[in-house]
Amino acid sequence: EFVRLDYFDIVRCTVIDPMHNLLLGVAKTQWYSVWIKGKVLRADTSKQERELHFIHQILETFECPSWTGHLPLRVGEPAGGSLTADEYKFAVTAPWAII
């Protein structure tokens, strides 16, 4: 119905939501679907430390200003929970960019 209005321009009146589109779309797909579900980053076994262990070590020692946000220490594991769009934003601009 909006398209029938003379003053409505579908291109100018479309809202782009970068927080959810880019961060929960692209960043989550890259992190969770490719790295975690694809078994690129694996959790520790009883005999060997794996890739996620080193990421957890970096996150434990990673210091940043309090206003920037933080990530759960057990990111990538069920105990770490799922990340919000804001946590993905922090992750791709700070610690994951360094890793």
Short mmCIF file of C-alpha atoms in Angstrom, two decimals:
data_model
loop_
_atom_site.label_atom_id
_atom_site.label_comp_id
_atom_site.label_asym_id
_atom_site.label_seq_id
_atom_site.Cartn_x
_atom_site.Cartn_y
_atom_site.Cartn_z
CA GLU A 1 0.00 0.00 0.00
CA PHE A 2 2.87 2.41 0.68
CA VAL A 3 4.08 2.10 -2.92
CA ARG A 4 0.83 3.66 -4.16
CA LEU A 5 1.50 6.88 -2.25
CA ASP A 6 2.97 9.67 -4.41
CA TYR A 7 5.42 10.82 -1.76
CA PHE A 8 6.70 7.36 -0.86
CA ASP A 9 10.06 6.42 -2.38
CA ILE A 10 10.89 2.83 -1.55
CA VAL A 11 14.65 3.40 -1.85
CA ARG A 12 14.82 6.47 0.41
CA CYS A 13 12.29 5.12 2.92
CA THR A 14 13.95 1.75 3.46
CA VAL A 15 15.69 1.40 6.79
CA ILE A 16 18.95 -0.52 6.81
CA ASP A 17 19.76 -2.09 10.14
CA PRO A 18 23.55 -2.55 10.19
CA MET A 19 23.65 -3.77 13.78
CA HIS A 20 21.59 -6.85 13.07
CA ASN A 21 22.33 -7.27 9.38
CA LEU A 22 26.11 -7.05 9.52
CA LEU A 23 26.86 -8.15 13.04
CA LEU A 24 24.29 -10.87 13.60
CA GLY A 25 24.40 -11.82 9.94
CA VAL A 26 27.95 -11.71 8.65
CA ALA A 27 29.93 -11.81 11.91
CA LYS A 28 27.80 -14.53 13.47
CA THR A 29 27.90 -16.63 10.31
CA GLN A 30 31.68 -16.32 10.12
CA TRP A 31 32.28 -16.99 13.81
CA TYR A 32 29.66 -19.58 14.67
CA SER A 33 28.77 -21.36 11.44
CA VAL A 34 32.25 -21.49 9.94
CA TRP A 35 34.66 -21.51 12.88
CA ILE A 36 32.67 -23.29 15.61
CA LYS A 37 30.23 -25.60 13.78
CA GLY A 38 32.81 -26.23 11.07
CA LYS A 39 35.24 -27.52 13.74
CA VAL A 40 37.96 -25.04 12.74
CA LEU A 41 38.19 -23.87 16.35
CA ARG A 42 37.94 -26.91 18.59
CA ALA A 43 37.51 -27.18 22.34
CA ASP A 44 40.10 -28.83 24.58
CA THR A 45 40.24 -32.55 25.07
CA SER A 46 41.44 -34.26 28.23
CA LYS A 47 44.92 -34.72 26.72
CA GLN A 48 45.42 -31.73 24.44
CA GLU A 49 44.75 -28.00 24.48
CA ARG A 50 43.09 -26.84 21.29
CA GLU A 51 42.45 -23.57 19.46
CA LEU A 52 39.62 -22.30 21.67
CA HIS A 53 41.89 -22.60 24.71
CA PHE A 54 44.29 -20.05 23.24
CA ILE A 55 41.42 -17.68 22.40
CA HIS A 56 40.18 -17.99 25.99
CA GLN A 57 43.69 -17.20 27.27
CA ILE A 58 43.81 -14.06 25.13
CA LEU A 59 40.36 -12.97 26.34
CA GLU A 60 41.39 -13.45 29.97
CA THR A 61 44.37 -11.11 29.56
CA PHE A 62 42.78 -8.70 27.06
CA GLU A 63 42.37 -5.26 28.64
CA CYS A 64 40.14 -2.56 27.24
CA PRO A 65 38.26 0.50 28.51
CA SER A 66 35.08 -0.23 30.43
CA TRP A 67 32.91 1.63 27.93
CA THR A 68 33.82 -0.69 25.04
CA GLY A 69 32.06 -3.79 26.31
CA HIS A 70 33.31 -7.28 26.95
CA LEU A 71 32.96 -10.87 25.79
CA PRO A 72 32.13 -13.92 27.88
CA LEU A 73 35.32 -15.74 28.89
CA ARG A 74 34.04 -19.07 27.54
CA VAL A 75 33.13 -17.75 24.09
CA GLY A 76 32.67 -20.51 21.52
CA GLU A 77 31.47 -23.07 24.06
CA PRO A 78 27.95 -23.77 25.32
CA ALA A 79 28.96 -22.41 28.75
CA GLY A 80 29.72 -19.04 27.14
CA GLY A 81 26.19 -18.59 25.84
CA SER A 82 25.27 -16.89 22.60
CA LEU A 83 26.59 -13.45 21.75
CA THR A 84 24.43 -10.36 21.24
CA ALA A 85 24.86 -7.97 18.31
CA ASP A 86 26.73 -5.56 20.59
CA GLU A 87 29.14 -8.31 21.68
CA TYR A 88 29.75 -9.26 18.04
CA LYS A 89 30.49 -5.58 17.29
CA PHE A 90 33.06 -5.47 20.08
CA ALA A 91 34.52 -8.82 19.03
CA VAL A 92 35.12 -7.93 15.38
CA THR A 93 36.60 -4.51 16.19
CA ALA A 94 38.91 -5.48 19.04
CA PRO A 95 40.03 -8.96 20.15
CA TRP A 96 39.16 -10.98 17.02
CA ALA A 97 40.81 -8.38 14.82
CA ILE A 98 44.03 -8.95 16.77
CA ILE A 99 43.75 -12.73 16.77
#
